[in-house]
Short mmCIF file of C-alpha atoms in Angstrom, two decimals:
data_model
loop_
_atom_site.label_atom_id
_atom_site.label_comp_id
_atom_site.label_asym_id
_atom_site.label_seq_id
_atom_site.Cartn_x
_atom_site.Cartn_y
_atom_site.Cartn_z
CA MET W 23 2.76 -10.56 17.47
CA CYS W 24 -0.84 -8.47 18.01
CA LEU W 25 0.46 -5.33 16.74
CA GLY W 26 2.14 -7.15 13.50
CA GLN W 27 -1.32 -8.70 13.17
CA ILE W 28 -3.02 -4.93 13.60
CA GLY W 29 -0.84 -4.29 10.36
CA ASN W 30 -1.31 -7.15 8.56
CA LEU W 31 -4.98 -6.24 8.57
CA LEU W 32 -4.85 -3.04 7.61
CA PRO W 33 -5.47 -3.94 4.11
CA HIS W 34 -8.02 -6.66 5.19
CA VAL W 35 -11.01 -4.71 4.35
CA ALA W 36 -10.39 -1.88 1.87
CA LEU W 37 -12.40 -3.33 -0.79
CA SER W 38 -15.68 -4.31 1.98
CA ALA W 39 -15.28 -0.49 3.16
CA ASN W 40 -14.93 1.03 -0.56
CA LEU W 41 -17.55 -1.41 -2.33
CA ALA W 42 -20.66 0.23 -2.10
CA GLN W 43 -19.45 3.47 -2.30
CA HIS W 44 -17.11 3.74 -4.83
CA LEU W 45 -16.39 0.32 -6.67
CA MET W 46 -19.81 -0.86 -7.76
CA PRO W 47 -20.63 2.56 -9.12
CA ALA W 48 -17.59 3.14 -10.91
CA TRP W 49 -17.63 -0.45 -12.38
CA GLY W 50 -21.33 -0.67 -12.66
CA LEU W 51 -21.33 -3.72 -10.33
CA SER W 52 -24.79 -5.59 -9.51
CA ALA W 53 -24.98 -6.75 -5.46
CA ALA W 54 -24.03 -10.19 -6.08
CA GLU W 55 -20.54 -9.30 -8.30
CA GLY W 56 -19.56 -7.05 -5.61
CA GLY W 57 -20.20 -9.83 -3.09
CA LEU W 58 -18.31 -12.45 -5.40
CA MET W 59 -15.68 -10.01 -5.91
CA ALA W 60 -15.14 -9.12 -1.91
CA SER W 61 -15.48 -13.19 -1.24
CA GLY W 62 -12.67 -13.59 -3.69
CA TYR W 63 -10.40 -12.68 -0.84
CA ALA W 64 -12.05 -15.63 1.42
CA PHE W 65 -11.46 -17.69 -1.54
CA GLY W 66 -8.09 -17.60 -2.28
CA TYR W 67 -7.34 -18.00 1.42
CA MET W 68 -9.22 -20.83 1.45
CA LEU W 69 -7.20 -22.17 -1.31
CA ALA W 70 -4.00 -21.66 -0.16
CA VAL W 71 -4.44 -21.92 4.22
CA PRO W 72 -4.46 -25.82 3.81
CA VAL W 73 -0.91 -26.39 2.54
CA LEU W 74 0.57 -23.45 4.37
CA THR W 75 -1.01 -23.87 7.55
CA THR W 76 0.13 -27.87 7.44
CA LEU W 77 3.30 -26.92 6.32
CA THR W 78 3.88 -24.96 9.92
CA ASP W 79 3.89 -28.65 11.36
CA ARG W 80 7.36 -28.90 9.43
CA ILE W 81 9.26 -25.73 9.52
CA ASP W 82 8.94 -22.84 11.72
CA ALA W 83 5.96 -20.97 11.07
CA ARG W 84 7.97 -17.45 11.35
CA LEU W 85 9.08 -18.09 7.70
CA VAL W 86 5.75 -18.92 6.28
CA LEU W 87 4.40 -15.87 8.09
CA VAL W 88 6.91 -13.38 6.68
CA CYS W 89 6.07 -14.39 3.02
CA GLY W 90 2.27 -14.22 3.30
CA SER W 91 2.86 -10.68 4.92
CA VAL W 92 4.91 -9.88 1.87
CA VAL W 93 2.05 -11.37 -0.23
CA SER W 94 -0.71 -9.86 1.16
CA GLY W 95 0.97 -6.27 1.27
CA LEU W 96 2.03 -6.03 -2.30
CA ALA W 97 -1.31 -7.35 -3.66
CA THR W 98 -2.83 -4.62 -2.21
CA ILE W 99 -1.29 -2.35 -3.37
CA ALA W 100 -1.25 -3.85 -7.32
CA PHE W 101 -5.24 -3.63 -6.66
CA GLY W 102 -5.17 0.18 -5.98
CA VAL W 103 -2.69 -0.12 -9.23
CA PHE W 104 -3.92 -2.37 -11.71
CA ALA W 105 -7.43 -3.24 -11.00
CA HIS W 106 -9.92 -1.86 -13.61
CA GLY W 107 -13.24 -3.98 -13.70
CA PHE W 108 -15.07 -7.16 -11.92
CA TRP W 109 -12.59 -9.74 -13.17
CA SER W 110 -9.16 -8.20 -13.02
CA GLY W 111 -10.42 -6.60 -9.27
CA THR W 112 -11.44 -10.28 -8.10
CA ALA W 113 -8.03 -11.72 -9.43
CA ILE W 114 -5.59 -9.56 -7.39
CA TRP W 115 -8.14 -9.28 -4.30
CA ALA W 116 -7.96 -13.51 -3.97
CA LEU W 117 -4.21 -13.05 -4.77
CA ALA W 118 -4.44 -10.70 -1.48
CA GLY W 119 -6.23 -13.12 0.42
CA LEU W 120 -3.54 -15.74 -0.65
CA GLY W 121 -1.04 -14.04 1.01
CA PHE W 122 -3.19 -13.21 4.15
CA ALA W 123 -3.57 -17.46 4.14
CA GLY W 124 0.30 -17.08 5.14
CA ALA W 125 -0.36 -14.73 7.53
CA TYR W 126 -3.14 -15.14 10.33
CA MET W 127 -3.02 -18.90 10.72
CA PRO W 128 0.38 -19.36 10.80
CA GLY W 129 0.86 -16.56 13.07
CA LEU W 130 -1.41 -18.52 15.69
CA LYS W 131 1.02 -21.40 15.50
CA ALA W 132 3.77 -19.25 15.44
CA LEU W 133 3.13 -17.59 18.35
CA THR W 134 1.44 -21.21 19.99
CA ASP W 135 4.62 -22.36 19.55
CA ARG W 136 6.46 -20.00 21.77
CA LEU W 137 4.14 -19.86 24.40
CA PRO W 138 5.08 -22.00 27.71
CA ALA W 139 3.21 -24.99 28.14
CA GLY W 140 0.10 -24.32 30.33
CA ASP W 141 -3.25 -23.10 29.75
CA THR W 142 -3.24 -20.59 26.25
CA SER W 143 -6.66 -19.63 26.14
CA ARG W 144 -6.07 -15.61 27.29
CA ALA W 145 -2.85 -15.63 24.89
CA LEU W 146 -4.94 -16.92 21.80
CA THR W 147 -7.88 -14.57 22.57
CA LEU W 148 -5.89 -11.58 22.30
CA TYR W 149 -4.29 -12.59 19.41
CA THR W 150 -7.44 -13.18 17.72
CA SER W 151 -9.52 -10.51 19.42
CA SER W 152 -6.83 -7.91 18.30
CA PHE W 153 -8.09 -9.21 14.57
CA SER W 154 -10.96 -6.92 15.81
CA LEU W 155 -8.72 -3.69 16.06
CA GLY W 156 -7.07 -4.25 12.94
CA VAL W 157 -10.01 -4.72 11.04
CA GLY W 158 -11.53 -1.51 12.42
CA LEU W 159 -8.37 0.71 11.35
CA SER W 160 -8.45 -0.79 8.54
CA PHE W 161 -12.44 0.40 7.90
CA LEU W 162 -11.15 3.66 9.44
CA ALA W 163 -7.90 4.05 6.80
CA ALA W 164 -9.52 2.54 3.81
CA GLN W 165 -12.45 5.15 3.84
CA VAL W 166 -10.77 8.04 5.04
CA ILE W 167 -8.07 7.98 2.45
CA ALA W 168 -10.54 7.24 -0.16
CA ASP W 169 -12.64 10.26 0.86
CA GLY W 170 -9.38 12.31 0.78
CA TRP W 171 -7.13 11.02 -2.42
CA GLY W 172 -9.71 8.73 -3.76
CA TRP W 173 -10.28 4.70 -3.31
CA ARG W 174 -6.83 3.61 -5.46
CA TRP W 175 -4.87 5.44 -2.64
CA ALA W 176 -6.24 3.50 -0.29
CA PHE W 177 -5.12 0.09 -1.60
CA VAL W 178 -1.86 1.78 -2.16
CA LEU W 179 -1.37 2.92 1.39
CA THR W 180 -2.74 0.37 3.64
CA GLY W 181 -0.99 -2.07 1.74
CA ALA W 182 1.92 -0.77 3.77
CA GLY W 183 0.35 -1.77 6.68
CA PRO W 184 1.95 -5.71 6.52
CA VAL W 185 5.74 -4.57 7.31
CA ALA W 186 4.94 -4.43 10.83
CA MET W 187 4.50 -7.96 10.95
CA VAL W 188 7.48 -8.60 8.73
CA ILE W 189 9.35 -6.55 11.52
CA ALA W 190 8.01 -9.06 14.44
CA CYS W 191 9.04 -11.60 12.67
CA PHE W 192 12.64 -11.02 12.77
CA LEU W 193 12.50 -10.01 15.94
CA MET W 194 11.43 -13.94 17.00
CA ASP W 195 13.46 -16.31 17.89
CA ALA W 196 14.46 -19.26 15.58
CA ARG W 197 11.62 -22.65 16.17
CA ARG W 198 12.06 -25.56 14.22
CA PRO W 199 9.34 -27.99 14.94
CA GLU W 200 9.96 -31.77 15.79
CA PRO W 201 10.89 -33.47 12.13
CA LYS W 202 7.51 -35.20 10.87
CA GLN W 203 7.29 -38.04 8.78
CA GLY W 204 3.95 -38.68 6.23
CA ARG W 205 1.99 -36.68 4.00
CA LEU W 206 1.67 -33.02 4.15
CA LEU W 207 -2.22 -32.95 3.94
CA ASP W 208 -2.90 -35.35 6.19
CA PHE W 209 -6.45 -34.13 7.75
CA LYS W 210 -7.74 -38.02 8.71
CA PRO W 211 -6.95 -37.59 12.40
CA VAL W 212 -8.16 -34.14 12.36
CA PHE W 213 -12.19 -35.11 11.20
CA ALA W 214 -11.38 -38.11 13.60
CA ASN W 215 -11.18 -35.54 16.63
CA ARG W 216 -14.53 -34.77 17.00
CA GLU W 217 -14.31 -32.16 19.65
CA ALA W 218 -12.08 -30.22 17.45
CA LEU W 219 -14.39 -30.62 14.18
CA GLY W 220 -17.31 -29.24 16.15
CA TYR W 221 -15.06 -25.84 17.18
CA ILE W 222 -14.37 -25.83 13.43
CA LEU W 223 -17.77 -26.36 12.08
CA GLY W 224 -19.11 -23.40 14.56
CA TYR W 225 -16.22 -21.43 13.78
CA GLY W 226 -17.36 -21.69 9.90
CA ALA W 227 -20.90 -20.06 11.03
CA HIS W 228 -19.21 -17.47 12.89
CA CYS W 229 -17.30 -16.77 9.70
CA PHE W 230 -20.29 -16.71 7.90
CA GLU W 231 -22.05 -14.15 9.50
CA LEU W 232 -19.10 -12.09 10.31
CA TYR W 233 -17.74 -11.62 6.77
CA GLY W 234 -21.22 -11.28 5.14
CA ILE W 235 -22.07 -8.54 7.85
CA ARG W 236 -18.77 -6.69 7.49
CA THR W 237 -18.90 -6.47 3.48
CA TRP W 238 -22.25 -4.61 3.63
CA LEU W 239 -21.84 -3.04 6.65
CA VAL W 240 -20.93 0.53 4.76
CA GLY W 241 -23.63 -0.40 2.11
CA PHE W 242 -26.42 -0.82 4.57
CA TRP W 243 -25.74 2.17 6.76
CA THR W 244 -25.14 4.29 3.18
CA PHE W 245 -28.85 3.16 2.90
CA VAL W 246 -30.07 4.20 6.20
CA ILE W 247 -28.61 7.32 5.86
CA ALA W 248 -30.00 8.34 2.42
CA HIS W 249 -33.50 7.29 3.45
CA GLN W 250 -33.72 7.76 7.23
CA GLY W 251 -31.15 10.50 7.20
CA ALA W 252 -28.84 10.31 10.42
CA PRO W 253 -26.31 12.78 12.39
CA ALA W 254 -23.54 13.65 10.79
CA TRP W 255 -21.05 12.20 13.09
CA LEU W 256 -22.94 8.90 12.72
CA SER W 257 -21.01 8.43 9.01
CA PRO W 258 -20.44 5.48 7.69
CA VAL W 259 -16.76 5.55 8.69
CA MET W 260 -17.39 5.98 12.51
CA VAL W 261 -20.49 3.13 12.53
CA SER W 262 -18.42 0.52 11.00
CA PHE W 263 -15.20 1.49 12.92
CA VAL W 264 -16.71 1.77 16.50
CA PHE W 265 -18.58 -1.91 14.23
CA ALA W 266 -15.22 -3.06 14.32
CA ILE W 267 -13.86 -2.37 17.23
CA LEU W 268 -16.53 -3.69 19.93
CA SER W 269 -15.18 -6.97 18.31
CA MET W 270 -11.96 -7.26 20.76
CA PRO W 271 -13.45 -6.55 24.11
CA ALA W 272 -16.39 -8.65 23.04
CA SER W 273 -14.35 -11.32 21.71
CA ILE W 274 -12.08 -11.42 25.00
CA LEU W 275 -15.56 -11.49 27.33
CA GLY W 276 -16.85 -13.99 25.37
CA ASN W 277 -13.84 -16.46 25.77
CA GLU W 278 -13.71 -15.74 29.70
CA ALA W 279 -17.54 -16.48 29.22
CA ALA W 280 -16.92 -19.89 28.20
CA LEU W 281 -14.05 -20.22 30.88
CA LYS W 282 -16.34 -19.62 33.33
CA PHE W 283 -19.74 -21.49 32.06
CA GLY W 284 -18.27 -24.12 29.49
CA ARG W 285 -17.24 -23.12 26.31
CA HIS W 286 -20.28 -25.30 24.61
CA ARG W 287 -22.78 -23.28 26.46
CA ALA W 288 -21.16 -20.12 26.09
CA ILE W 289 -20.76 -19.86 22.51
CA THR W 290 -24.21 -21.65 21.73
CA ALA W 291 -25.74 -19.12 23.98
CA VAL W 292 -23.85 -16.15 22.14
CA MET W 293 -24.97 -17.84 18.53
CA ILE W 294 -28.68 -17.44 19.54
CA ALA W 295 -28.19 -13.80 20.62
CA SER W 296 -26.44 -12.83 17.55
CA ALA W 297 -29.63 -14.60 15.25
CA ALA W 298 -31.82 -12.64 17.12
CA VAL W 299 -30.16 -9.53 16.91
CA ALA W 300 -29.89 -10.21 13.07
CA LEU W 301 -33.68 -10.54 12.63
CA LEU W 302 -34.72 -7.30 14.69
CA LEU W 303 -32.24 -5.51 12.37
CA GLY W 304 -33.68 -7.22 9.33
CA ALA W 305 -37.44 -6.02 10.82
CA ASN W 306 -36.24 -2.88 11.47
CA VAL W 307 -34.35 -1.72 8.72
CA SER W 308 -37.03 1.46 8.06
CA ALA W 309 -36.70 2.58 11.63
CA PRO W 310 -35.16 5.64 13.00
CA ALA W 311 -31.42 5.80 12.65
CA TRP W 312 -30.63 5.81 16.49
CA LEU W 313 -32.38 2.88 16.66
CA LEU W 314 -30.81 0.87 14.07
CA ALA W 315 -27.52 2.59 15.48
CA LEU W 316 -28.14 1.19 18.55
CA LEU W 317 -28.91 -2.53 17.14
CA LEU W 318 -25.85 -2.42 15.18
CA LEU W 319 -24.08 -1.80 18.89
CA ALA W 320 -25.54 -4.85 19.92
CA TYR W 321 -24.48 -6.89 17.07
CA GLY W 322 -21.29 -5.76 16.71
CA LEU W 323 -21.13 -7.43 19.97
CA THR W 324 -22.87 -10.54 19.60
CA VAL W 325 -21.15 -11.23 16.13
CA PRO W 326 -17.28 -11.61 17.57
CA ALA W 327 -18.20 -13.09 20.98
CA ASP W 328 -17.67 -16.49 19.81
CA SER W 329 -14.56 -16.17 17.88
CA GLY W 330 -11.96 -16.12 20.43
CA ALA W 331 -13.52 -19.19 22.34
CA LEU W 332 -14.37 -21.30 18.97
CA THR W 333 -10.27 -20.93 18.56
CA ALA W 334 -9.28 -21.52 21.77
CA GLY W 335 -11.27 -24.00 22.20
CA MET W 336 -10.53 -25.97 18.32
CA SER W 337 -6.48 -25.38 19.83
CA ALA W 338 -7.18 -26.69 23.11
CA ALA W 339 -8.97 -30.17 21.36
CA ALA W 340 -6.17 -30.41 18.78
CA THR W 341 -3.39 -32.70 19.66
CA ARG W 342 0.47 -31.00 19.61
CA GLU W 343 1.69 -33.22 16.27
CA HIS W 344 -1.62 -32.33 14.15
CA ARG W 345 -2.27 -28.85 15.62
CA GLY W 346 -0.84 -27.12 12.23
CA ALA W 347 -3.36 -29.17 10.39
CA THR W 348 -6.28 -29.13 12.99
CA MET W 349 -5.52 -25.01 12.23
CA ALA W 350 -5.35 -25.40 8.34
CA LEU W 351 -8.68 -27.00 8.42
CA HIS W 352 -10.21 -24.37 11.29
CA SER W 353 -9.16 -21.97 8.63
CA THR W 354 -10.18 -23.65 5.63
CA VAL W 355 -13.66 -24.23 6.51
CA GLY W 356 -14.03 -20.42 8.01
CA PHE W 357 -12.78 -18.55 5.41
CA GLY W 358 -14.84 -20.88 2.80
CA LEU W 359 -17.82 -20.01 4.66
CA SER W 360 -16.82 -16.39 4.30
CA ALA W 361 -16.89 -16.76 0.86
CA ALA W 362 -20.45 -17.63 1.12
CA GLY W 363 -21.19 -14.79 3.52
CA ALA W 364 -20.44 -11.92 0.98
CA TRP W 365 -21.61 -13.55 -1.59
CA GLY W 366 -24.86 -15.17 -0.62
CA THR W 367 -25.70 -11.58 0.94
CA GLY W 368 -25.11 -10.17 -2.47
CA LEU W 369 -27.35 -12.76 -4.38
CA ALA W 370 -30.24 -11.79 -1.33
CA LEU W 371 -29.56 -8.39 -1.91
CA ASP W 372 -30.28 -8.75 -5.28
CA HIS W 373 -33.16 -10.97 -5.54
CA ALA W 374 -34.84 -8.98 -2.75
CA GLY W 375 -34.60 -5.52 -4.91
CA GLY W 376 -31.04 -4.27 -4.55
CA PRO W 377 -29.39 -1.87 -2.02
CA GLN W 378 -31.46 0.86 -2.22
CA THR W 379 -34.74 -1.64 -0.96
CA ALA W 380 -36.09 -2.21 2.59
CA THR W 381 -36.57 -5.57 1.70
CA GLY W 382 -33.22 -6.22 0.34
CA TRP W 383 -31.61 -5.34 3.62
CA LEU W 384 -34.23 -7.75 5.50
CA LEU W 385 -33.38 -10.45 3.30
CA VAL W 386 -29.75 -9.92 4.15
CA PHE W 387 -30.34 -10.12 7.50
CA VAL W 388 -32.46 -13.09 7.66
CA VAL W 389 -29.77 -15.01 5.58
CA LEU W 390 -26.98 -13.76 8.25
CA ALA W 391 -29.33 -15.50 11.10
CA VAL W 392 -29.90 -18.49 9.41
CA GLY W 393 -25.65 -19.16 8.82
CA ILE W 394 -25.14 -18.60 12.49
CA SER W 395 -27.77 -20.74 13.83
CA ILE W 396 -26.38 -23.36 12.10
CA GLY W 397 -23.51 -23.16 14.87
CA PRO W 398 -25.33 -24.44 17.76
CA LEU W 399 -26.49 -27.08 15.71
CA VAL W 400 -23.03 -28.52 15.10
CA LEU W 401 -21.95 -27.76 18.52
CA LEU W 402 -24.95 -30.15 19.90
CA TRP W 403 -23.69 -32.56 17.39
CA ALA W 404 -19.76 -32.78 18.29
CA SER W 405 -21.05 -33.08 22.37
CA ALA W 406 -23.39 -35.99 21.27
CA ALA W 407 -20.97 -37.59 19.85
CA GLU W 408 -18.25 -36.89 22.40
CA ARG W 409 -20.52 -38.42 25.28
CA LYS W 410 -20.90 -41.78 23.22
CA ALA W 411 -17.55 -42.33 22.85
CA GLY W 412 -17.14 -41.56 26.30
CA ALA W 413 -20.13 -43.83 27.25
CA VAL W 414 -18.18 -47.06 24.63
CA ALA W 415 -14.92 -46.42 26.08
CA LYS W 416 -16.28 -46.80 29.88
#
């Protein structure tokens, strides 16, 4: 499943990896338009995931996973062949996101349905952290292919990656969930589950920050090279690849810390640290490249370190009969705020002078810091609600 997910993620940041260097200049896009086009992926995902993930409470999640993987791959190839501007690019990329809605959380549900009873936290964290390895390879492949054969080939070739998940699905045993009555989209029990809701909203803050930095990471480092210079080996390809790859060990270690010190405490510490690093990056955008590389290295560790713990916490807090619906809301909130992160940082960049100005990048990192700072507040709210409910029960 982890290898299949890495294949599914090869197209994931093909647009972000080529946005600042290729697509914006070719189509004359502003940063806000570029950010909105990138957020189309998250928006398409957000629209489809409530239905597709909740559907896994009724049919084998493997079937949804196969269909979503195929749509994601074909839409990515279509972007490389047919996209010729903002509107066509946004529409096709939203279709790719819609396909991925059938590929990520349904994949998590297919995995949990096949795991033995007991604590599945480490297995889920391995699956969610392999997301980062897939994104790192997506950054690497999309930029290397674009530099060698043009950005269109970057989409066409990475679009073949989801074949790996299709193969993985055919190797799985069939697993039909227990028959369930009632409405398909019934989120009332999920909203009543304050513990799960705290993790879901915290995941939204995490996704806002994560998608915001991923959308503009290559653009930011291009700015650094243009204004401060950097050694040849510190290229946008290398920086974005290392930044993404760090997410895998960071997510695993973050979950281990959550198991040892408590989920809320560990997640809150990581989020506060991430906000602090973002503010340091914003305050030092004109510093030497080596210092910015070190700060990005630290940011590459803090941004994803809460991901596995948030998803594992949500899954543990979900009731078995509503796990698909809980995962659906988790993903809807997460990718809805991912879209807000990509577009919001693009708006901030334009408002403060554009991608060639230090003030533009300062405001981007301030926006990211504010976004992740909401996470500890919603976790505190969930904890307070749980304590109150416990006191009433006693």
